[in-house]
């Protein structure tokens, strides 16, 4: 590893961390304003322009609150749980490509922290750890509501992981690779001359199953039973306050951004440019007389912006769903997971496998 | 570059294994096992076997151990009371037989290492795997050709185990 590689790696780490960290307050602001808009309210609009500084005020409030620990709680695990919650989804970002590459001084810098052959598996491995903080928090709080929240959360996440995994397998059959960058390259082409070859058009059923499953995995409405305010106070984080609650809150949004990035990469072409943007880039390069190297850098900037835009749309969808659908009952949730999504994913997988075999691999 | 990392990870694994065995709280045991599995995945990743590392993390840390922790929570196990009775001959017999077994294994291991001078390389060296197109391609190629029958037999075995668990756990309805 040369010095150039190490510096590039560090800069990429800082970039991803900074973008995700700064996206969270924006998403929280958007959730509050968006919910108000959907419910015909005004929403927080006093702190800063359009209430944009509201999340800052919230964070300051959380930091200055009393750091309370319940008397009967298991101290060590009570403190560790929010830390795992905040770290695990970040680790999953490492394998997600957010652009093709930058050309700097004759060297190529891939816009991805770790370009692994098994990218998708490493994302799943870290995302799979998100179930532990919920279980730990619920168990360590020594509170019946927390415990119920933890049990619900873990059984829900384990159940929906199966449907998620099977829908993923059908996509892997289509792409024929575990490498996320290669998946994006596969999708960066046109079908029938006008349609981008995105996963959602190739395998819409897998997309639907994956979408529903990530709602369950990130504990968002209509599947937010682990928190279920109406029944369980606040579920697994009932006993948490101040900064530790803020960490859970923050972790939920990071997990949502991570899940959206994975969904975008698998089904919406990842960083692949929208059709037609290539001519725009060629136009800019022609007008400014750019070298091929700088044209590539401009393309990469467009790709990163496009990726962030797509993830933003997905976050809007999250908010939209949250304030549109009521919460499921727990038996309905389990029925949907095991009796509808799981068989559907299996049949879809079989269908995709047959089609691919028929088309000759 | 790799050896110090491996040594560090192995040391962590040993410590976590000891914590898992001696911890009185079942949750502590379970979570040290989770951490142990993840560190083991780290060992695989450090020697370049990324695929096995990911599977180790997904299957053991992400699935099997979740069920372990889940059942510990459901059964509401409490802290274990120390049951070592220093006056019973069984304690001493157990202790010395474990020590004897360990010494025997260590002797056999060093004997073996002295004879064959370390591991013998198989056909799948790192360069051969790279030539083949990576871990996943190489492994699946072998799994679905040379070891296909064994692979299918294992899946049949898992199916039988699943059916058996269902039969055993099913409620008897008169």
Short mmCIF file of C-alpha atoms in Angstrom, two decimals:
data_model
loop_
_atom_site.label_atom_id
_atom_site.label_comp_id
_atom_site.label_asym_id
_atom_site.label_seq_id
_atom_site.Cartn_x
_atom_site.Cartn_y
_atom_site.Cartn_z
CA UNK A 1 0.00 0.00 0.00
CA UNK A 2 1.49 3.30 -1.06
CA UNK A 3 1.08 6.60 0.77
CA UNK A 4 -1.32 7.74 -1.95
CA UNK A 5 -3.62 4.77 -1.30
CA UNK A 6 -3.62 5.34 2.44
CA UNK A 7 -4.46 9.04 2.10
CA UNK A 8 -7.20 8.25 -0.44
CA UNK A 9 -8.65 5.62 1.90
CA UNK A 10 -8.66 7.99 4.87
CA UNK A 11 -10.29 10.75 2.81
CA UNK A 12 -12.99 8.34 1.61
CA UNK A 13 -13.66 7.23 5.20
CA UNK A 14 -14.00 10.84 6.31
CA UNK A 15 -16.22 11.66 3.33
CA UNK A 16 -18.67 8.79 3.95
CA UNK A 17 -18.74 9.42 7.68
CA UNK A 18 -19.31 13.15 7.21
CA UNK A 19 -22.05 12.71 4.62
CA UNK A 20 -23.94 10.13 6.67
CA UNK A 21 -23.53 12.00 9.96
CA UNK A 22 -24.77 15.21 8.39
CA UNK A 23 -27.59 13.49 6.56
CA UNK A 24 -29.15 12.26 9.80
CA UNK A 25 -30.24 15.68 11.19
CA UNK A 26 -31.52 16.66 7.75
CA UNK A 27 -33.61 13.49 7.57
CA UNK A 28 -34.91 14.04 11.10
CA UNK A 29 -35.87 17.61 10.20
CA UNK A 30 -37.50 16.33 7.04
CA UNK A 31 -39.41 13.68 8.97
CA UNK A 32 -40.82 16.25 11.38
CA UNK A 33 -41.68 18.83 8.73
CA UNK A 34 -42.91 16.15 6.33
CA UNK A 35 -45.19 14.58 8.91
CA UNK A 36 -46.57 18.00 9.74
CA UNK A 37 -47.16 18.69 6.06
CA UNK A 38 -48.97 15.37 5.61
CA UNK A 39 -51.13 15.99 8.66
CA UNK A 40 -51.94 19.61 7.84
CA UNK A 41 -49.87 21.00 10.72
CA UNK A 42 -47.08 23.55 10.65
CA UNK A 43 -44.35 21.54 12.36
CA UNK A 44 -41.20 22.90 14.03
CA UNK A 45 -40.49 26.22 12.30
CA UNK A 46 -38.99 28.46 14.97
CA UNK A 47 -35.36 27.38 15.23
CA UNK A 48 -33.48 28.73 12.21
CA UNK A 49 -34.90 29.17 8.72
CA UNK A 50 -37.79 26.70 8.13
CA UNK A 51 -36.90 25.14 11.47
CA UNK A 52 -33.74 23.68 9.93
CA UNK A 53 -31.79 24.05 13.16
CA UNK A 54 -34.39 22.11 15.15
CA UNK A 55 -32.27 18.88 15.16
CA UNK A 56 -29.33 20.89 16.54
CA UNK A 57 -31.52 22.14 19.35
CA UNK A 58 -32.72 18.57 19.97
CA UNK A 59 -29.18 17.24 20.17
CA UNK A 60 -28.14 19.98 22.61
CA UNK A 61 -31.15 19.16 24.74
CA UNK A 62 -30.23 15.46 24.76
CA UNK A 63 -26.63 16.13 25.71
CA UNK A 64 -27.54 18.34 28.67
CA UNK A 65 -30.16 16.00 30.09
CA UNK A 66 -29.43 13.96 33.20
CA UNK A 67 -27.66 10.69 32.41
CA UNK A 68 -30.04 8.34 34.16
CA UNK A 69 -29.41 4.63 34.82
CA UNK A 70 -32.21 2.47 36.23
CA UNK A 71 -31.33 0.93 39.58
CA UNK A 72 -31.95 -2.70 38.65
CA UNK A 73 -30.41 -2.49 35.19
CA UNK A 74 -27.45 -4.62 34.18
CA UNK A 75 -25.02 -1.70 34.02
CA UNK A 76 -22.45 -2.93 31.51
CA UNK A 77 -24.90 -4.10 28.86
CA UNK A 78 -27.15 -1.11 29.45
CA UNK A 79 -24.29 1.16 28.40
CA UNK A 80 -22.91 -1.04 25.63
CA UNK A 81 -26.19 -1.53 23.73
CA UNK A 82 -26.55 2.01 22.28
CA UNK A 83 -22.88 1.97 21.28
CA UNK A 84 -23.29 -1.21 19.22
CA UNK A 85 -26.46 0.26 17.75
CA UNK A 86 -24.62 3.36 16.56
CA UNK A 87 -21.57 1.52 15.18
CA UNK A 88 -22.94 -1.55 13.35
CA UNK A 89 -24.79 0.25 10.51
CA UNK A 90 -21.72 2.44 9.82
CA UNK A 91 -19.55 -0.61 9.27
CA UNK A 92 -21.99 -1.83 6.64
CA UNK A 93 -21.36 1.28 4.53
CA UNK A 94 -17.79 0.15 3.85
CA UNK A 95 -18.66 -2.02 0.86
CA UNK A 96 -21.26 0.21 -0.79
CA UNK A 97 -19.96 1.98 -3.93
CA UNK A 98 -21.11 5.60 -4.25
CA UNK A 99 -19.36 6.42 -7.53
CA UNK A 100 -17.14 4.82 -10.17
CA UNK A 101 -13.66 6.30 -9.68
CA UNK A 102 -11.73 9.55 -9.57
CA UNK A 103 -8.71 10.04 -11.79
CA UNK A 104 -6.01 11.91 -9.90
CA UNK A 105 -2.52 12.26 -11.34
CA UNK A 106 -2.75 9.11 -13.46
CA UNK A 107 -4.09 6.99 -10.61
CA UNK A 108 -7.61 5.70 -10.19
CA UNK A 109 -9.34 6.09 -6.84
CA UNK A 110 -12.43 3.87 -6.66
CA UNK A 111 -15.24 5.64 -4.81
CA UNK A 112 -15.88 2.82 -2.37
CA UNK A 113 -14.17 2.28 0.96
CA UNK A 114 -13.50 -1.45 0.55
CA UNK A 115 -13.91 -2.98 -2.89
CA UNK A 116 -14.56 -6.58 -1.90
CA UNK A 117 -15.51 -9.45 -4.16
CA UNK A 118 -18.15 -10.41 -1.63
CA UNK A 119 -19.41 -6.86 -1.07
CA UNK A 120 -23.05 -7.73 -0.57
CA UNK A 121 -22.23 -10.43 1.99
CA UNK A 122 -20.16 -8.06 4.08
CA UNK A 123 -23.02 -5.55 4.08
CA UNK A 124 -25.38 -8.29 5.24
CA UNK A 125 -22.91 -9.48 7.89
CA UNK A 126 -22.76 -6.06 9.54
CA UNK A 127 -26.46 -5.35 9.05
CA UNK A 128 -27.19 -8.66 10.77
CA UNK A 129 -25.56 -7.34 13.94
CA UNK A 130 -28.23 -4.67 14.30
CA UNK A 131 -30.45 -7.11 16.11
CA UNK A 132 -28.11 -7.36 19.12
CA UNK A 133 -28.45 -3.81 20.51
CA UNK A 134 -32.23 -4.21 20.56
CA UNK A 135 -32.02 -7.50 22.45
CA UNK A 136 -29.36 -6.21 24.81
CA UNK A 137 -31.15 -2.95 25.54
CA UNK A 138 -34.40 -4.73 26.26
CA UNK A 139 -32.81 -7.32 28.46
CA UNK A 140 -30.43 -5.01 30.34
CA UNK A 141 -33.10 -2.43 31.21
CA UNK A 142 -34.86 -4.95 33.46
CA UNK A 143 -38.25 -3.66 32.46
CA UNK A 144 -41.12 -5.76 31.13
CA UNK A 145 -42.03 -3.35 28.35
CA UNK A 146 -38.41 -3.22 27.22
CA UNK A 147 -38.22 -7.00 27.29
CA UNK A 148 -41.36 -7.33 25.15
CA UNK A 149 -39.92 -4.81 22.72
CA UNK A 150 -36.67 -6.76 22.52
CA UNK A 151 -38.42 -10.09 21.93
CA UNK A 152 -40.66 -8.58 19.27
CA UNK A 153 -37.75 -6.83 17.62
CA UNK A 154 -35.51 -9.86 17.45
CA UNK A 155 -38.21 -12.26 16.23
CA UNK A 156 -39.32 -9.74 13.62
CA UNK A 157 -35.80 -9.14 12.33
CA UNK A 158 -34.95 -12.84 12.22
CA UNK A 159 -38.20 -13.66 10.37
CA UNK A 160 -37.88 -10.96 7.75
CA UNK A 161 -34.20 -11.68 7.17
CA UNK A 162 -35.26 -14.92 5.48
CA UNK A 163 -37.54 -13.24 2.93
CA UNK A 164 -34.90 -10.57 2.43
CA UNK A 165 -32.19 -13.15 1.84
CA UNK A 166 -34.27 -15.10 -0.67
CA UNK A 167 -35.20 -12.02 -2.68
CA UNK A 168 -31.52 -11.13 -2.67
CA UNK A 169 -30.56 -14.59 -3.98
CA UNK A 170 -32.83 -14.11 -7.00
CA UNK A 171 -31.05 -10.82 -7.74
CA UNK A 172 -27.66 -12.50 -7.35
CA UNK A 173 -28.73 -15.08 -9.94
CA UNK A 174 -29.47 -12.24 -12.38
CA UNK A 175 -26.26 -10.31 -11.73
CA UNK A 176 -24.10 -13.40 -11.38
CA UNK A 177 -21.79 -11.70 -8.87
CA UNK A 178 -21.52 -10.73 -5.22
CA UNK A 179 -19.53 -7.60 -6.04
CA UNK A 180 -21.67 -4.48 -5.66
CA UNK A 181 -19.67 -2.47 -8.19
CA UNK A 182 -20.16 -5.16 -10.83
CA UNK A 183 -23.90 -5.09 -10.10
CA UNK A 184 -23.96 -1.36 -10.76
CA UNK A 185 -21.99 -1.81 -13.99
CA UNK A 186 -24.51 -4.46 -15.08
CA UNK A 187 -27.38 -2.02 -14.44
CA UNK A 188 -25.65 0.87 -16.20
CA UNK A 189 -27.05 -0.09 -19.63
CA UNK A 190 -30.24 0.39 -21.56
CA UNK A 191 -32.96 -2.16 -22.25
CA UNK A 192 -34.99 -1.76 -25.47
CA UNK A 193 -33.02 1.38 -26.21
CA UNK A 194 -34.64 3.66 -23.63
CA UNK A 195 -35.13 1.90 -20.29
CA UNK A 196 -32.26 1.69 -17.79
CA UNK A 197 -31.50 -1.96 -17.01
CA UNK A 198 -32.25 -1.54 -13.30
CA UNK A 199 -33.00 -4.42 -10.96
CA UNK A 200 -36.51 -3.16 -10.25
CA UNK A 201 -37.48 -3.63 -13.93
CA UNK A 202 -35.80 -7.02 -14.17
CA UNK A 203 -37.28 -8.49 -11.01
CA UNK A 204 -40.09 -6.35 -9.55
CA UNK A 205 -41.32 -9.03 -7.14
CA UNK A 206 -37.91 -9.33 -5.50
CA UNK A 207 -37.88 -5.53 -5.20
CA UNK A 208 -41.25 -5.54 -3.44
CA UNK A 209 -40.18 -8.26 -0.99
CA UNK A 210 -36.86 -6.53 -0.32
CA UNK A 211 -38.60 -3.20 0.26
CA UNK A 212 -41.07 -4.67 2.76
CA UNK A 213 -38.31 -6.61 4.48
CA UNK A 214 -36.07 -3.57 5.01
CA UNK A 215 -39.00 -1.73 6.59
CA UNK A 216 -39.20 -4.61 9.06
CA UNK A 217 -35.42 -4.78 9.52
CA UNK A 218 -35.15 -1.10 10.34
CA UNK A 219 -38.21 -1.21 12.64
CA UNK A 220 -40.04 1.51 10.80
CA UNK A 221 -43.76 1.95 10.63
CA UNK A 222 -45.86 -0.01 9.70
CA UNK A 223 -43.54 -2.53 11.38
CA UNK A 224 -42.35 -0.56 14.39
CA UNK A 225 -43.70 -3.09 16.88
CA UNK A 226 -40.48 -3.23 18.93
CA UNK A 227 -41.19 0.38 19.87
CA UNK A 228 -44.98 0.25 19.59
CA UNK A 229 -45.64 3.43 21.59
CA UNK A 230 -49.31 2.66 22.13
CA UNK A 231 -48.63 -0.72 23.75
CA UNK A 232 -45.06 -0.76 25.05
CA UNK A 233 -44.39 2.85 26.11
CA UNK A 234 -41.27 3.04 23.92
CA UNK A 235 -40.34 -0.63 23.61
CA UNK A 236 -36.72 -1.60 23.99
CA UNK A 237 -35.52 1.93 24.74
CA UNK A 238 -38.15 2.77 27.36
CA UNK A 239 -35.50 3.05 30.08
CA UNK A 240 -33.07 5.09 28.00
CA UNK A 241 -32.71 8.82 28.21
CA UNK A 242 -30.37 11.66 27.33
CA UNK A 243 -27.42 10.85 25.06
CA UNK A 244 -27.99 7.10 25.11
CA UNK A 245 -31.51 7.54 23.76
CA UNK A 246 -30.14 9.95 21.17
CA UNK A 247 -27.72 7.22 20.07
CA UNK A 248 -30.58 4.78 19.47
CA UNK A 249 -32.50 7.46 17.64
CA UNK A 250 -29.47 8.30 15.54
CA UNK A 251 -28.75 4.60 14.86
CA UNK A 252 -32.26 4.10 13.51
CA UNK A 253 -31.71 6.78 10.89
CA UNK A 254 -28.23 5.56 9.97
CA UNK A 255 -29.67 2.07 9.53
CA UNK A 256 -32.38 3.52 7.29
CA UNK A 257 -29.82 5.35 5.15
CA UNK A 258 -27.73 2.18 4.95
CA UNK A 259 -30.71 0.03 3.94
CA UNK A 260 -31.74 2.63 1.33
CA UNK A 261 -28.23 2.69 -0.11
CA UNK A 262 -28.28 -1.10 -0.44
CA UNK A 263 -31.71 -1.03 -2.05
CA UNK A 264 -30.59 1.68 -4.50
CA UNK A 265 -27.48 -0.30 -5.38
CA UNK A 266 -29.43 -3.49 -5.98
CA UNK A 267 -32.56 -2.22 -7.68
CA UNK A 268 -32.09 1.36 -8.89
CA UNK A 269 -28.72 1.21 -10.58
CA UNK A 270 -26.70 2.45 -7.61
CA UNK A 271 -24.47 5.30 -8.74
CA UNK A 272 -25.26 4.61 -12.43
CA UNK A 273 -26.19 7.85 -14.18
CA UNK A 274 -29.73 8.52 -15.31
CA UNK A 275 -30.12 7.96 -19.06
CA UNK A 276 -29.22 11.13 -20.96
CA UNK A 277 -26.82 12.56 -18.38
CA UNK A 278 -23.88 11.15 -20.34
CA UNK A 279 -24.65 13.63 -23.16
CA UNK A 280 -24.79 16.48 -20.61
CA UNK A 281 -21.37 15.49 -19.32
CA UNK A 282 -20.02 15.27 -22.86
CA UNK A 283 -21.46 18.75 -23.50
CA UNK A 284 -19.79 20.21 -20.41
CA UNK A 285 -16.49 18.55 -21.31
CA UNK A 286 -16.75 19.89 -24.88
CA UNK A 287 -17.61 23.42 -23.80
CA UNK A 288 -14.80 23.64 -21.24
CA UNK A 289 -12.24 21.69 -23.33
CA UNK A 290 -11.63 19.22 -20.49
CA UNK A 291 -9.07 16.44 -20.57
CA UNK A 292 -10.45 12.86 -20.37
CA UNK A 293 -9.22 12.70 -16.78
CA UNK A 294 -11.28 15.72 -15.72
CA UNK A 295 -14.27 14.49 -17.70
CA UNK A 296 -14.13 11.33 -15.61
CA UNK A 297 -13.95 13.40 -12.41
CA UNK A 298 -17.01 15.40 -13.49
CA UNK A 299 -18.78 12.11 -14.27
CA UNK A 300 -17.88 10.79 -10.81
CA UNK A 301 -19.28 13.96 -9.22
CA UNK A 302 -22.53 13.47 -11.13
CA UNK A 303 -22.60 9.84 -10.02
CA UNK A 304 -22.13 10.70 -6.35
CA UNK A 305 -24.81 13.41 -6.59
CA UNK A 306 -27.15 10.97 -8.34
CA UNK A 307 -26.58 8.34 -5.68
CA UNK A 308 -27.32 10.83 -2.91
CA UNK A 309 -30.42 11.98 -4.80
CA UNK A 310 -31.70 8.41 -5.14
CA UNK A 311 -31.09 7.68 -1.46
CA UNK A 312 -32.89 10.95 -0.63
CA UNK A 313 -35.93 9.83 -2.64
CA UNK A 314 -35.92 6.57 -0.74
CA UNK A 315 -35.79 8.44 2.57
CA UNK A 316 -38.78 10.49 1.44
CA UNK A 317 -40.56 7.21 0.74
CA UNK A 318 -39.77 6.04 4.29
CA UNK A 319 -41.31 9.19 5.77
CA UNK A 320 -44.28 9.03 3.42
CA UNK A 321 -45.05 5.42 4.41
CA UNK A 322 -44.60 6.15 8.10
CA UNK A 323 -47.25 8.85 8.13
CA UNK A 324 -49.64 6.99 5.82
CA UNK A 325 -50.02 3.46 7.17
CA UNK A 326 -51.18 2.34 10.62
CA UNK A 327 -49.15 -0.13 12.65
CA UNK A 328 -49.59 -3.87 12.04
CA UNK A 329 -50.67 -6.26 14.77
CA UNK A 330 -47.94 -8.71 15.76
CA UNK A 331 -49.71 -11.82 14.41
CA UNK A 332 -50.40 -9.98 11.15
CA UNK A 333 -46.72 -9.14 10.92
CA UNK A 334 -45.69 -12.76 11.42
CA UNK A 335 -48.33 -13.99 8.96
CA UNK A 336 -47.12 -11.56 6.34
CA UNK A 337 -43.51 -12.57 6.88
CA UNK A 338 -43.88 -16.34 7.01
CA UNK A 339 -47.04 -17.15 5.05
CA UNK A 340 -46.89 -14.57 2.27
CA UNK A 341 -43.43 -13.10 1.73
CA UNK A 342 -41.44 -16.29 2.37
CA UNK A 343 -43.37 -18.53 -0.10
CA UNK A 344 -43.58 -15.67 -2.59
CA UNK A 345 -39.82 -15.18 -2.41
CA UNK A 346 -39.26 -18.92 -2.90
CA UNK A 347 -41.57 -19.09 -5.94
CA UNK A 348 -39.99 -15.97 -7.37
CA UNK A 349 -36.53 -17.43 -6.89
CA UNK A 350 -37.57 -20.64 -8.69
CA UNK A 351 -39.12 -18.60 -11.51
CA UNK A 352 -36.03 -16.43 -11.93
CA UNK A 353 -33.79 -19.51 -11.88
CA UNK A 354 -35.92 -21.20 -14.57
CA UNK A 355 -35.93 -18.10 -16.77
CA UNK A 356 -32.18 -17.73 -16.47
CA UNK A 357 -31.68 -21.44 -17.26
CA UNK A 358 -34.02 -21.12 -20.24
CA UNK A 359 -32.16 -18.10 -21.56
CA UNK A 360 -28.95 -20.07 -21.28
CA UNK A 361 -27.33 -18.47 -18.25
CA UNK B 1 2.07 -7.77 8.03
CA UNK B 2 -0.43 -10.57 8.59
CA UNK B 3 1.23 -12.50 11.42
CA UNK B 4 0.95 -9.84 14.18
CA UNK B 5 -2.71 -9.31 13.28
CA UNK B 6 -3.32 -13.04 13.48
CA UNK B 7 -1.52 -13.27 16.80
CA UNK B 8 -3.59 -10.42 18.23
CA UNK B 9 -6.86 -11.90 16.99
CA UNK B 10 -5.94 -15.35 18.34
CA UNK B 11 -5.16 -13.86 21.74
CA UNK B 12 -8.55 -12.12 21.76
CA UNK B 13 -10.22 -15.40 20.79
CA UNK B 14 -8.57 -17.25 23.68
CA UNK B 15 -9.59 -14.56 26.17
CA UNK B 16 -13.17 -14.53 24.88
CA UNK B 17 -13.29 -18.34 25.04
CA UNK B 18 -12.20 -18.28 28.68
CA UNK B 19 -14.75 -15.56 29.50
CA UNK B 20 -17.45 -17.60 27.78
CA UNK B 21 -16.65 -20.69 29.83
CA UNK B 22 -16.26 -19.14 33.26
CA UNK B 23 -18.89 -16.37 33.12
CA UNK B 24 -21.73 -16.89 35.56
CA UNK B 25 -24.22 -14.79 33.65
CA UNK B 26 -25.57 -16.70 30.61
CA UNK B 27 -25.92 -13.47 28.62
CA UNK B 28 -22.24 -12.72 29.18
CA UNK B 29 -21.38 -16.21 27.95
CA UNK B 30 -23.56 -15.81 24.88
CA UNK B 31 -22.17 -12.42 23.97
CA UNK B 32 -18.56 -13.48 24.42
CA UNK B 33 -19.38 -16.30 21.99
CA UNK B 34 -20.80 -13.71 19.55
CA UNK B 35 -17.63 -11.64 19.86
CA UNK B 36 -15.56 -14.82 19.46
CA UNK B 37 -17.35 -15.69 16.22
CA UNK B 38 -16.77 -12.19 14.88
CA UNK B 39 -13.08 -12.29 15.81
CA UNK B 40 -12.83 -15.65 14.05
CA UNK B 41 -14.37 -13.99 10.99
CA UNK B 42 -11.63 -11.39 11.38
CA UNK B 43 -9.01 -14.18 11.28
CA UNK B 44 -10.49 -15.50 8.03
CA UNK B 45 -10.57 -11.99 6.56
CA UNK B 46 -6.94 -11.41 7.58
CA UNK B 47 -5.76 -14.47 5.64
CA UNK B 48 -7.75 -13.34 2.57
CA UNK B 49 -10.65 -15.78 2.83
CA UNK B 50 -13.28 -13.02 2.65
CA UNK B 51 -16.08 -15.33 1.61
CA UNK B 52 -15.65 -17.64 4.60
CA UNK B 53 -15.30 -14.61 6.86
CA UNK B 54 -18.61 -13.16 5.65
CA UNK B 55 -20.35 -16.51 6.03
CA UNK B 56 -18.92 -16.93 9.52
CA UNK B 57 -20.29 -13.52 10.51
CA UNK B 58 -23.68 -13.98 8.82
CA UNK B 59 -24.40 -17.55 9.89
CA UNK B 60 -22.90 -17.72 13.37
CA UNK B 61 -22.93 -14.16 14.68
CA UNK B 62 -25.98 -13.06 12.71
CA UNK B 63 -28.27 -16.07 12.92
CA UNK B 64 -27.28 -18.93 15.23
CA UNK B 65 -26.28 -16.75 18.17
CA UNK B 66 -29.43 -14.62 17.84
CA UNK B 67 -31.45 -17.75 18.50
CA UNK B 68 -29.18 -18.64 21.46
CA UNK B 69 -29.64 -15.23 23.05
CA UNK B 70 -33.33 -15.29 22.23
CA UNK B 71 -33.88 -18.55 24.08
CA UNK B 72 -31.75 -17.42 27.04
CA UNK B 73 -33.97 -14.35 27.34
CA UNK B 74 -37.18 -16.33 26.96
CA UNK B 75 -36.17 -18.90 29.56
CA UNK B 76 -35.20 -16.06 31.88
CA UNK B 77 -32.07 -17.79 33.14
CA UNK B 78 -30.54 -16.30 36.23
CA UNK B 79 -26.97 -16.10 37.38
CA UNK B 80 -25.54 -19.50 37.92
CA UNK B 81 -24.73 -20.47 41.49
CA UNK B 82 -21.26 -21.85 41.94
CA UNK B 83 -21.61 -25.59 42.13
CA UNK B 84 -17.98 -26.58 42.50
CA UNK B 85 -17.83 -28.79 45.55
CA UNK B 86 -14.21 -28.93 46.69
CA UNK B 87 -14.86 -31.95 48.89
CA UNK B 88 -16.21 -34.24 46.21
CA UNK B 89 -13.80 -36.62 44.44
CA UNK B 90 -15.65 -35.91 41.19
CA UNK B 91 -14.32 -32.36 41.04
CA UNK B 92 -10.73 -33.56 41.24
CA UNK B 93 -11.29 -36.44 38.81
CA UNK B 94 -12.83 -34.03 36.30
CA UNK B 95 -10.06 -31.47 36.70
CA UNK B 96 -7.20 -33.92 36.28
CA UNK B 97 -8.77 -35.72 33.35
CA UNK B 98 -9.16 -32.39 31.51
CA UNK B 99 -5.52 -31.54 32.25
CA UNK B 100 -4.45 -34.99 31.06
CA UNK B 101 -6.46 -34.70 27.87
CA UNK B 102 -4.99 -31.28 27.14
CA UNK B 103 -1.42 -32.48 27.70
CA UNK B 104 -2.04 -35.52 25.48
CA UNK B 105 -3.38 -33.35 22.67
CA UNK B 106 -0.52 -30.88 23.01
CA UNK B 107 2.00 -33.74 22.85
CA UNK B 108 0.32 -35.20 19.76
CA UNK B 109 0.23 -31.79 18.09
CA UNK B 110 3.89 -31.02 18.63
CA UNK B 111 4.83 -34.53 17.54
CA UNK B 112 2.89 -33.99 14.30
CA UNK B 113 4.31 -30.53 13.72
CA UNK B 114 7.85 -31.84 14.27
CA UNK B 115 7.40 -34.64 11.74
CA UNK B 116 5.80 -32.96 8.77
CA UNK B 117 7.27 -29.47 9.12
CA UNK B 118 4.01 -27.52 9.07
CA UNK B 119 1.01 -27.66 6.78
CA UNK B 120 1.23 -29.35 3.40
CA UNK B 121 -0.06 -27.18 0.53
CA UNK B 122 -3.02 -28.50 -1.42
CA UNK B 123 -3.98 -27.65 -5.00
CA UNK B 124 -5.76 -24.44 -3.90
CA UNK B 125 -2.94 -22.02 -3.28
CA UNK B 126 -3.69 -18.29 -3.16
CA UNK B 127 -2.47 -17.79 -6.73
CA UNK B 128 -4.53 -20.76 -7.98
CA UNK B 129 -7.67 -19.28 -6.40
CA UNK B 130 -6.93 -15.91 -7.98
CA UNK B 131 -6.46 -17.55 -11.37
CA UNK B 132 -9.82 -19.25 -10.97
CA UNK B 133 -11.63 -15.96 -10.41
CA UNK B 134 -11.76 -15.55 -6.65
CA UNK B 135 -12.86 -17.49 -3.60
CA UNK B 136 -16.55 -17.68 -4.46
CA UNK B 137 -16.07 -19.03 -7.98
CA UNK B 138 -13.44 -21.54 -6.88
CA UNK B 139 -15.46 -22.78 -3.92
CA UNK B 140 -18.77 -23.08 -5.76
CA UNK B 141 -17.05 -24.76 -8.68
CA UNK B 142 -15.65 -27.48 -6.43
CA UNK B 143 -18.80 -27.72 -4.35
CA UNK B 144 -21.12 -28.27 -7.29
CA UNK B 145 -18.90 -30.69 -9.22
CA UNK B 146 -16.46 -32.75 -7.17
CA UNK B 147 -18.36 -32.68 -3.88
CA UNK B 148 -21.86 -32.46 -5.28
CA UNK B 149 -23.12 -35.70 -3.72
CA UNK B 150 -21.75 -34.82 -0.29
CA UNK B 151 -23.34 -31.38 -0.60
CA UNK B 152 -26.74 -32.85 -1.40
CA UNK B 153 -26.44 -35.44 1.38
CA UNK B 154 -25.77 -32.65 3.89
CA UNK B 155 -28.82 -30.72 2.70
CA UNK B 156 -30.89 -33.90 3.05
CA UNK B 157 -29.53 -34.34 6.56
CA UNK B 158 -30.55 -30.79 7.46
CA UNK B 159 -34.02 -31.45 6.06
CA UNK B 160 -34.35 -34.57 8.20
CA UNK B 161 -33.19 -32.64 11.26
CA UNK B 162 -35.75 -29.94 10.54
CA UNK B 163 -38.57 -32.45 10.13
CA UNK B 164 -37.44 -34.17 13.33
CA UNK B 165 -37.48 -30.91 15.27
CA UNK B 166 -40.98 -30.19 13.98
CA UNK B 167 -42.25 -33.62 15.05
CA UNK B 168 -40.67 -33.31 18.49
CA UNK B 169 -41.88 -29.77 19.12
CA UNK B 170 -45.38 -30.18 17.73
CA UNK B 171 -48.18 -29.96 20.25
CA UNK B 172 -50.03 -33.20 20.71
CA UNK B 173 -53.67 -32.66 19.83
CA UNK B 174 -56.02 -35.37 20.96
#
